[in-house]
XYZ file of C-alpha atoms in Angstrom:
563
model
C -99.404 -5.497 75.745
C -97.751 -3.600 72.867
C -98.017 0.096 72.153
C -100.149 -0.635 69.087
C -102.566 -2.852 71.021
C -103.058 -0.022 73.520
C -104.166 2.453 70.849
C -107.783 3.613 71.137
C -110.276 2.568 68.417
C -110.831 6.218 67.450
C -108.995 7.753 64.496
C -105.395 8.778 65.068
C -104.365 12.452 64.836
C -103.044 12.160 61.275
C -106.278 10.474 60.098
C -108.248 13.651 60.793
C -107.674 15.044 57.336
C -108.423 18.743 57.934
C -105.051 20.079 59.011
C -103.159 23.317 58.608
C -99.454 23.566 57.918
C -98.885 25.405 61.207
C -100.783 22.786 63.238
C -98.795 19.968 61.639
C -95.486 21.721 62.339
C -96.538 22.211 65.951
C -97.274 18.477 66.297
C -93.924 17.446 64.801
C -91.853 19.966 66.793
C -93.650 19.166 70.041
C -93.110 15.417 69.685
C -89.427 15.857 68.749
C -88.655 18.191 71.650
C -90.546 16.110 74.226
C -88.576 13.021 73.205
C -85.245 14.895 73.287
C -86.122 16.304 76.714
C -87.004 12.811 77.991
C -83.614 11.469 76.861
C -81.831 14.448 78.450
C -83.790 13.946 81.675
C -82.829 10.253 81.851
C -79.184 11.125 81.178
C -79.246 13.902 83.803
C -80.555 11.525 86.498
C -78.444 8.647 85.125
C -81.580 6.537 84.744
C -80.655 4.128 81.973
C -82.415 0.978 83.170
C -84.092 -1.461 80.787
C -87.482 -0.492 82.217
C -86.890 3.210 81.449
C -85.669 2.498 77.913
C -88.688 0.288 77.280
C -91.006 3.030 78.548
C -89.371 5.638 76.265
C -89.475 3.283 73.258
C -93.155 2.528 73.897
C -93.886 6.277 74.022
C -91.948 6.813 70.789
C -93.862 4.085 68.905
C -97.249 5.444 69.995
C -96.316 8.965 68.932
C -94.871 7.853 65.581
C -98.181 6.114 64.908
C -100.062 9.258 65.915
C -97.896 11.384 63.576
C -98.618 9.097 60.639
C -97.085 7.357 57.591
C -93.999 9.566 57.147
C -92.862 8.947 60.712
C -93.917 5.300 60.679
C -91.509 4.883 57.739
C -88.748 6.529 59.780
C -89.514 4.186 62.683
C -89.424 1.154 60.380
C -85.950 2.143 59.198
C -84.737 2.566 62.780
C -86.180 -0.807 63.831
C -83.437 -2.608 61.902
C -80.515 -0.626 63.355
C -79.405 -3.081 66.033
C -75.987 -1.423 65.824
C -77.366 1.983 66.890
C -80.326 1.405 69.213
C -80.815 -0.599 72.428
C -82.807 -3.834 72.191
C -85.841 -2.220 73.891
C -86.167 0.281 71.032
C -85.643 -2.412 68.376
C -88.349 -4.576 69.950
C -90.899 -1.758 70.153
C -90.144 -0.196 66.757
C -90.419 -3.643 65.112
C -94.164 -3.438 65.766
C -94.310 -0.808 63.005
C -93.230 -3.326 60.343
C -96.528 -5.171 59.956
C -98.887 -4.118 62.775
C -99.912 -0.629 61.700
C -103.629 0.011 62.475
C -105.877 -0.650 59.475
C -108.593 1.610 58.056
C -112.097 0.265 57.522
C -112.960 -2.258 54.798
C -115.799 0.025 53.751
C -113.339 2.836 52.990
C -111.141 0.407 51.042
C -114.106 -0.790 48.965
C -115.169 2.786 48.193
C -111.647 3.697 47.013
C -111.519 0.636 44.720
C -114.909 1.398 43.185
C -114.033 5.070 42.558
C -110.614 4.210 41.090
C -111.783 1.375 38.815
C -115.183 2.885 38.017
C -117.138 -0.311 38.753
C -118.865 -1.951 41.690
C -116.616 -4.194 43.768
C -118.305 -7.462 42.753
C -118.193 -6.562 39.080
C -114.419 -6.457 39.419
C -113.891 -9.372 41.840
C -115.935 -12.499 42.419
C -115.066 -12.392 46.136
C -113.568 -9.593 48.223
C -112.609 -9.902 51.895
C -113.145 -6.580 53.686
C -110.920 -7.696 56.584
C -107.360 -6.820 55.510
C -104.595 -9.414 55.435
C -102.093 -6.801 56.586
C -101.895 -3.057 57.083
C -98.824 -0.953 56.343
C -98.001 2.716 56.714
C -99.139 3.678 53.191
C -101.901 1.173 52.517
C -103.382 -2.210 53.300
C -103.880 -5.520 51.518
C -107.154 -7.453 51.021
C -107.640 -10.948 49.624
C -109.904 -11.338 46.615
C -110.764 -13.754 43.810
C -111.116 -12.792 40.150
C -114.047 -14.020 38.081
C -111.522 -16.258 36.287
C -110.884 -18.042 39.606
C -107.388 -16.655 40.202
C -106.613 -15.712 43.796
C -105.216 -12.198 44.162
C -104.399 -9.565 46.756
C -105.605 -5.986 46.372
C -103.393 -3.240 47.737
C -105.402 -0.120 48.591
C -103.800 3.212 49.437
C -104.761 5.037 52.615
C -107.018 8.036 51.899
C -105.518 11.547 52.037
C -101.820 10.562 51.853
C -100.754 13.136 49.250
C -102.062 16.079 51.297
C -100.478 14.687 54.466
C -97.088 14.252 52.762
C -97.238 17.874 51.566
C -97.668 19.016 55.188
C -94.928 16.670 56.453
C -92.538 17.905 53.758
C -92.845 21.420 55.203
C -92.811 20.349 58.853
C -89.722 18.125 58.612
C -87.989 20.770 56.474
C -88.557 23.389 59.188
C -87.322 20.963 61.873
C -84.113 20.335 59.914
C -83.539 24.069 59.401
C -83.895 24.554 63.151
C -81.410 21.708 63.776
C -78.979 23.107 61.226
C -79.069 26.523 62.897
C -79.097 25.640 66.599
C -77.736 22.064 66.718
C -74.583 22.581 64.695
C -73.318 19.033 65.325
C -76.067 17.723 62.967
C -74.577 19.513 59.938
C -71.950 16.852 59.269
C -74.677 14.259 58.531
C -76.030 16.147 55.471
C -79.582 15.728 56.745
C -80.920 18.075 54.065
C -79.733 15.741 51.310
C -81.179 12.691 53.083
C -84.456 14.590 53.598
C -84.743 15.353 49.869
C -83.956 11.748 48.921
C -86.424 10.371 51.495
C -89.380 12.448 50.309
C -88.575 11.841 46.623
C -88.912 8.094 47.208
C -91.917 8.575 49.501
C -93.893 10.423 46.801
C -93.001 7.662 44.320
C -94.317 5.068 46.767
C -97.847 6.484 46.730
C -98.097 6.020 42.956
C -99.015 2.339 42.576
C -98.519 2.545 38.800
C -94.801 3.139 39.492
C -94.797 0.232 41.959
C -96.349 -2.083 39.372
C -93.703 -1.064 36.827
C -91.001 -1.734 39.414
C -92.395 -5.223 40.032
C -92.354 -6.016 36.284
C -88.758 -4.777 35.979
C -87.657 -6.758 39.041
C -89.315 -9.921 37.671
C -87.522 -9.471 34.341
C -84.158 -9.139 36.143
C -84.754 -12.500 37.824
C -85.985 -14.457 34.833
C -84.256 -17.822 34.966
C -83.990 -17.673 38.775
C -86.784 -20.022 39.929
C -86.005 -19.506 43.606
C -86.849 -15.779 43.449
C -90.613 -15.207 43.257
C -92.152 -11.902 42.144
C -95.990 -11.707 42.199
C -97.643 -10.958 38.843
C -99.356 -7.559 38.362
C -102.934 -7.498 36.990
C -102.838 -4.157 35.204
C -106.507 -4.190 34.158
C -107.436 -4.020 37.867
C -104.808 -1.473 38.921
C -104.501 2.319 39.108
C -102.319 4.843 40.961
C -104.203 4.048 44.219
C -105.180 0.387 43.703
C -102.821 -2.472 42.823
C -104.004 -6.025 42.140
C -101.322 -8.700 42.463
C -101.014 -12.475 42.330
C -101.585 -14.061 45.755
C -98.327 -15.747 46.832
C -98.410 -16.704 50.542
C -95.264 -17.598 52.450
C -93.497 -17.829 55.818
C -92.035 -14.613 57.239
C -88.329 -14.613 56.476
C -87.324 -14.012 60.106
C -89.555 -16.776 61.544
C -86.759 -19.281 62.088
C -88.901 -21.789 63.992
C -91.557 -21.929 61.250
C -88.866 -22.378 58.573
C -87.283 -25.261 60.476
C -90.730 -26.806 61.091
C -91.200 -26.919 57.293
C -87.864 -28.689 56.873
C -86.088 -25.602 55.509
C -82.514 -24.645 56.440
C -82.347 -21.021 57.708
C -78.630 -20.841 56.815
C -79.375 -21.808 53.222
C -82.207 -19.210 53.060
C -79.734 -16.665 54.427
C -77.226 -17.508 51.674
C -79.945 -17.219 49.020
C -80.937 -13.763 50.272
C -77.343 -12.463 50.349
C -76.595 -13.734 46.815
C -79.897 -12.292 45.584
C -78.966 -8.837 46.897
C -75.441 -9.022 45.519
C -76.978 -9.592 42.090
C -79.351 -6.641 42.557
C -76.580 -4.290 43.660
C -73.592 -5.365 41.560
C -75.221 -6.645 38.364
C -78.640 -5.053 37.966
C -78.083 -1.722 39.733
C -81.773 -1.859 40.710
C -82.635 -3.087 44.193
C -85.453 -3.533 46.688
C -84.820 -0.748 49.210
C -87.237 -1.890 51.930
C -86.436 -5.564 52.688
C -87.888 -5.699 56.197
C -89.463 -8.995 57.372
C -92.938 -7.791 56.409
C -91.836 -7.551 52.763
C -89.878 -10.823 52.530
C -91.228 -14.341 52.824
C -90.186 -17.913 52.054
C -92.331 -20.379 50.114
C -92.818 -23.964 51.418
C -90.278 -25.100 48.792
C -87.598 -22.661 50.020
C -87.947 -19.910 47.409
C -87.631 -16.236 48.395
C -90.753 -14.090 47.855
C -90.522 -10.307 47.554
C -93.540 -8.101 48.352
C -94.067 -4.333 48.049
C -92.110 -2.708 45.214
C -92.899 0.896 46.120
C -89.459 1.605 47.576
C -86.945 0.647 44.897
C -83.645 2.398 44.173
C -81.110 2.518 41.368
C -77.329 2.550 41.549
C -75.648 4.777 38.983
C -73.097 3.133 36.698
C -70.115 4.883 38.300
C -71.256 4.013 41.822
C -71.920 0.426 40.739
C -68.361 0.091 39.401
C -67.020 1.371 42.711
C -69.282 -1.029 44.633
C -67.910 -3.955 42.600
C -64.343 -2.894 43.422
C -65.240 -2.460 47.100
C -66.928 -5.866 47.297
C -63.947 -7.765 45.924
C -61.495 -5.606 47.893
C -63.389 -6.642 51.051
C -63.088 -10.302 50.056
C -59.333 -9.801 49.477
C -59.057 -7.774 52.720
C -57.346 -5.013 50.742
C -57.619 -2.028 53.110
C -56.129 0.559 50.732
C -58.504 -0.416 47.903
C -61.515 -0.309 50.256
C -60.563 3.159 51.547
C -59.992 4.480 47.990
C -63.351 3.117 46.784
C -65.228 4.516 49.792
C -63.646 7.931 49.186
C -64.625 7.810 45.493
C -68.220 6.986 46.481
C -68.266 9.810 49.032
C -68.519 7.665 52.177
C -65.186 8.912 53.556
C -64.058 12.529 53.662
C -60.324 12.752 52.831
C -58.394 14.077 55.834
C -54.711 14.823 56.450
C -54.078 11.666 58.481
C -55.980 8.640 57.193
C -54.050 6.155 59.345
C -56.758 5.784 62.101
C -59.371 5.104 59.412
C -57.152 2.537 57.699
C -56.298 0.831 60.983
C -59.957 0.547 61.923
C -60.949 -0.820 58.486
C -58.016 -3.250 58.604
C -59.269 -4.455 61.985
C -62.800 -4.878 60.612
C -61.664 -6.744 57.481
C -59.366 -9.077 59.432
C -61.920 -9.856 62.133
C -65.378 -9.687 60.617
C -65.405 -10.725 56.926
C -65.864 -14.293 58.114
C -68.320 -13.642 60.964
C -70.809 -10.959 62.082
C -69.558 -7.692 63.556
C -69.269 -7.695 67.352
C -69.295 -4.069 68.466
C -67.653 -4.919 71.797
C -64.467 -6.110 70.079
C -63.744 -2.523 69.014
C -62.455 -2.073 72.588
C -59.138 -3.332 71.196
C -58.762 -0.315 68.894
C -60.519 2.314 71.002
C -57.686 4.817 70.331
C -58.428 4.743 66.591
C -62.183 4.898 67.219
C -61.774 8.003 69.419
C -59.508 9.653 66.802
C -62.058 8.956 64.057
C -64.900 10.201 66.259
C -63.086 13.509 66.773
C -62.201 14.045 63.082
C -65.522 12.719 61.686
C -64.198 11.582 58.257
C -67.223 9.359 57.552
C -70.323 10.781 55.920
C -73.533 9.494 54.354
C -74.163 10.512 50.723
C -77.917 11.097 50.258
C -78.095 8.824 47.186
C -76.654 5.977 49.277
C -79.153 6.305 52.152
C -81.410 3.514 50.916
C -78.468 1.283 50.032
C -77.248 1.410 53.639
C -80.806 1.009 54.928
C -81.205 -2.170 52.863
C -77.844 -3.597 53.913
C -78.410 -2.959 57.623
C -81.921 -4.471 57.398
C -80.542 -7.575 55.678
C -77.778 -7.827 58.257
C -80.406 -7.848 61.014
C -82.354 -10.640 59.268
C -79.131 -12.602 58.635
C -78.257 -12.478 62.345
C -81.691 -13.905 63.210
C -81.459 -16.748 60.672
C -77.824 -17.554 61.472
C -76.177 -15.744 64.427
C -72.740 -16.962 63.236
C -73.173 -16.345 59.530
C -70.051 -15.942 57.425
C -70.386 -13.253 54.747
C -67.468 -14.583 52.681
C -68.917 -18.110 52.608
C -72.456 -16.854 51.930
C -71.211 -14.834 48.930
C -69.293 -17.740 47.338
C -72.170 -18.995 45.105
C -72.512 -15.488 43.643
C -68.742 -15.227 43.018
C -68.664 -18.670 41.367
C -71.636 -17.845 39.124
C -69.864 -14.683 37.957
C -66.570 -16.469 37.283
C -68.367 -18.996 35.081
C -70.167 -16.299 33.083
C -69.108 -15.530 29.531
C -68.880 -11.843 30.495
C -71.477 -10.469 28.059
C -71.817 -6.707 28.525
C -69.403 -4.258 30.064
C -70.706 -4.476 33.636
C -70.914 -8.242 33.771
C -67.513 -8.541 32.138
C -65.988 -6.171 34.715
C -67.495 -8.162 37.588
C -66.268 -11.414 36.056
C -62.746 -9.987 35.749
C -62.822 -8.878 39.397
C -64.020 -12.347 40.419
C -61.232 -14.038 38.459
C -58.673 -11.677 40.015
C -60.030 -12.654 43.418
C -59.573 -16.357 42.678
C -56.017 -15.707 41.488
C -55.391 -13.818 44.734
C -56.738 -16.775 46.737
C -54.405 -19.170 44.910
C -51.366 -16.903 45.288
C -52.125 -15.641 48.785
C -48.853 -14.688 50.569
C -47.647 -16.521 53.651
C -48.261 -15.238 57.163
C -44.670 -13.926 57.436
C -44.961 -12.110 54.101
C -48.176 -10.469 55.274
C -46.496 -9.293 58.504
C -43.560 -7.804 56.565
C -45.931 -6.120 54.116
C -47.900 -4.556 56.987
C -44.664 -3.343 58.612
C -43.608 -1.752 55.328
C -47.014 -0.065 54.958
C -46.823 1.348 58.478
C -43.333 2.762 57.834
C -44.541 4.348 54.573
C -47.516 5.905 56.326
C -45.261 7.217 59.083
C -47.101 5.322 61.799
C -43.843 4.234 63.467
C -42.521 7.778 63.873
C -42.288 9.182 67.398
C -45.255 11.429 68.078
C -44.241 14.673 69.808
C -47.825 15.828 70.102
C -49.444 15.015 73.461
C -52.987 13.814 72.879
C -53.607 13.837 76.644
C -52.718 17.561 76.855
C -54.952 18.323 73.879
C -57.881 16.583 75.533
C -57.287 18.479 78.790
C -57.165 21.839 76.957
C -60.449 21.047 75.188
C -62.108 20.270 78.516
C -60.765 23.500 80.038
C -62.090 25.479 77.056
C -65.587 24.035 77.454
C -65.485 24.523 81.241
C -64.547 28.209 80.819
C -67.469 28.689 78.422
C -69.797 27.056 80.953
C -68.489 29.368 83.696
C -69.092 32.460 81.530
C -72.632 31.317 80.703
C -73.302 30.620 84.408
C -72.163 34.118 85.380
C -74.246 35.737 82.615
C -77.322 33.707 83.555
C -77.043 34.623 87.236
C -76.352 38.303 86.500
C -79.288 38.636 84.079
C -81.663 36.803 86.391
C -80.763 39.036 89.352
C -81.020 42.175 87.190
C -84.472 41.159 85.970
C -85.617 40.363 89.500
C -84.414 43.760 90.789
C -86.193 45.627 87.975
C -89.385 43.577 88.417
C -89.509 44.267 92.169
C -88.167 47.836 92.318
C -89.474 49.423 89.124
C -92.778 47.922 88.015
C -93.023 50.527 85.227
C -90.181 48.691 83.500
C -91.805 45.228 83.772
C -91.475 44.677 80.004
C -87.716 45.208 80.245
C -87.585 42.728 83.109
C -89.374 40.128 80.990
C -86.920 40.713 78.120
C -83.975 40.283 80.529
C -85.533 37.039 81.880
C -85.784 35.731 78.302
C -82.087 36.539 77.758
C -81.313 34.753 81.032
C -83.228 31.704 79.781
C -81.247 31.683 76.521
C -77.892 31.921 78.308
C -79.168 29.215 80.672
C -79.798 26.937 77.696
C -76.265 27.642 76.479
C -75.012 26.742 79.939
C -76.874 23.423 79.888
C -75.519 22.696 76.407
C -71.935 23.410 77.540
C -72.353 21.172 80.579
C -73.635 18.347 78.363
C -70.673 18.834 75.992
C -68.302 18.772 78.958
C -69.889 15.556 80.250
C -69.592 13.885 76.821
C -65.984 15.068 76.430
C -65.060 13.639 79.849
C -66.577 10.266 78.937
C -64.699 10.176 75.620
C -61.436 11.069 77.361
C -62.005 8.409 80.008
C -62.465 5.816 77.254
C -59.251 6.967 75.565
C -57.246 6.938 78.799
C -58.357 3.547 80.159
């Protein structure tokens, strides 16, 4: 039985609308620290079995549901990160995509009547109070207009705006705490991601914006019959109610159902990849939440997009860089890829870029024609360790939803075709661009890049020429010079430094604890001082634990580098 099925029928914590800012912050902090403590506890006892991971993931899903829409959205994003999380977490978090508990049909009907100012059956001839699906921000009901057209009515959950205001403060406080006491989180620019996340989240609860997004998306795909965008009925829509054309379909990740209908999952996969390349490289306006609950396939093999609340735009400069990066990836041009990623802010320039270039070269050579296999990075573990230590990669806030979309699509692509070939899947898009007349600056630039790529394919150097070119590049970068620096000695010195810190913290903790105990026993008049000393002992004890964890992580990294 899933975590969602185990939930009690009573209202969840976040559905009890009367909340204070302090109470909400306490809920968020408590949940975060309990989960972190559970992970630390499992690591301490080296309990990393599948059963334990499944238990932790189940606990996490139930608590994300209890915390509400903001955290359900976070869980949905994590459910697609097969590259970051164990399969037990992916399986449990996937329940958040389309199995979020619904609110009552009576509440939905009342919201519709208040928003549209009419009784429900004046607006619709039929209205089904049992929802078709429930999501984190709202739920969908089937209905029929008096004209006979079948529609779906998207109704927003009550009280979302007030809840988001509380979550904005609570998550902000949590990030400030992390920035101050967990210094290793600073390199991820969580503040920027936090601002971007809540900006989009507030846009999502305005269904008028979502309807406008749907109209814009439909216009971008005029002349593409295999991309279906449901029509918006504006006369029956407001900021909290959205009436759309009813377009049923098969879930995009249901491979068995697709094959049962005579559809080719590989061909559907190719259609989805080409569709997103058009959104990103041509339109600069893309669907930022393409999880399986928002994508479906019609019986004729067309791709149906649902839910246009989370859309994102790519600025012109970033789009130009993305075009260059895309074709550089197809050409396996490492230097061009690195330069483009630096211009977009994905890579922080560092003194020695050679480990980064070697890793990207490895990725381009191995994985442009098949999915990434994380275990193959064992072959370049030296470069991976060097990159891990220098941390040159970063995540620009404005690119958060781009990466979220790409990783989600990659997860779906692996389900539809475990051996999919990105280069082959992108060929129809490249060919369509080459054949274009190049109207407009952007389209013309893409067409020129595509033609350059075809010229490169025709004039591709021989294997021997490639080897000589790589040798020349390595000499220019100084990679063949003798390294006097001993990386093994450096790693040993770092371990000694951490171990010395741990020893100092251990001595301080023991000394303070004994001092407090002596004062507490021998001089009860100074009990308050004893308590203060015990608090200091607890703080130094936490520092000791942190140093021991750092030492353990450092030893594991060094063992990887040395084996």
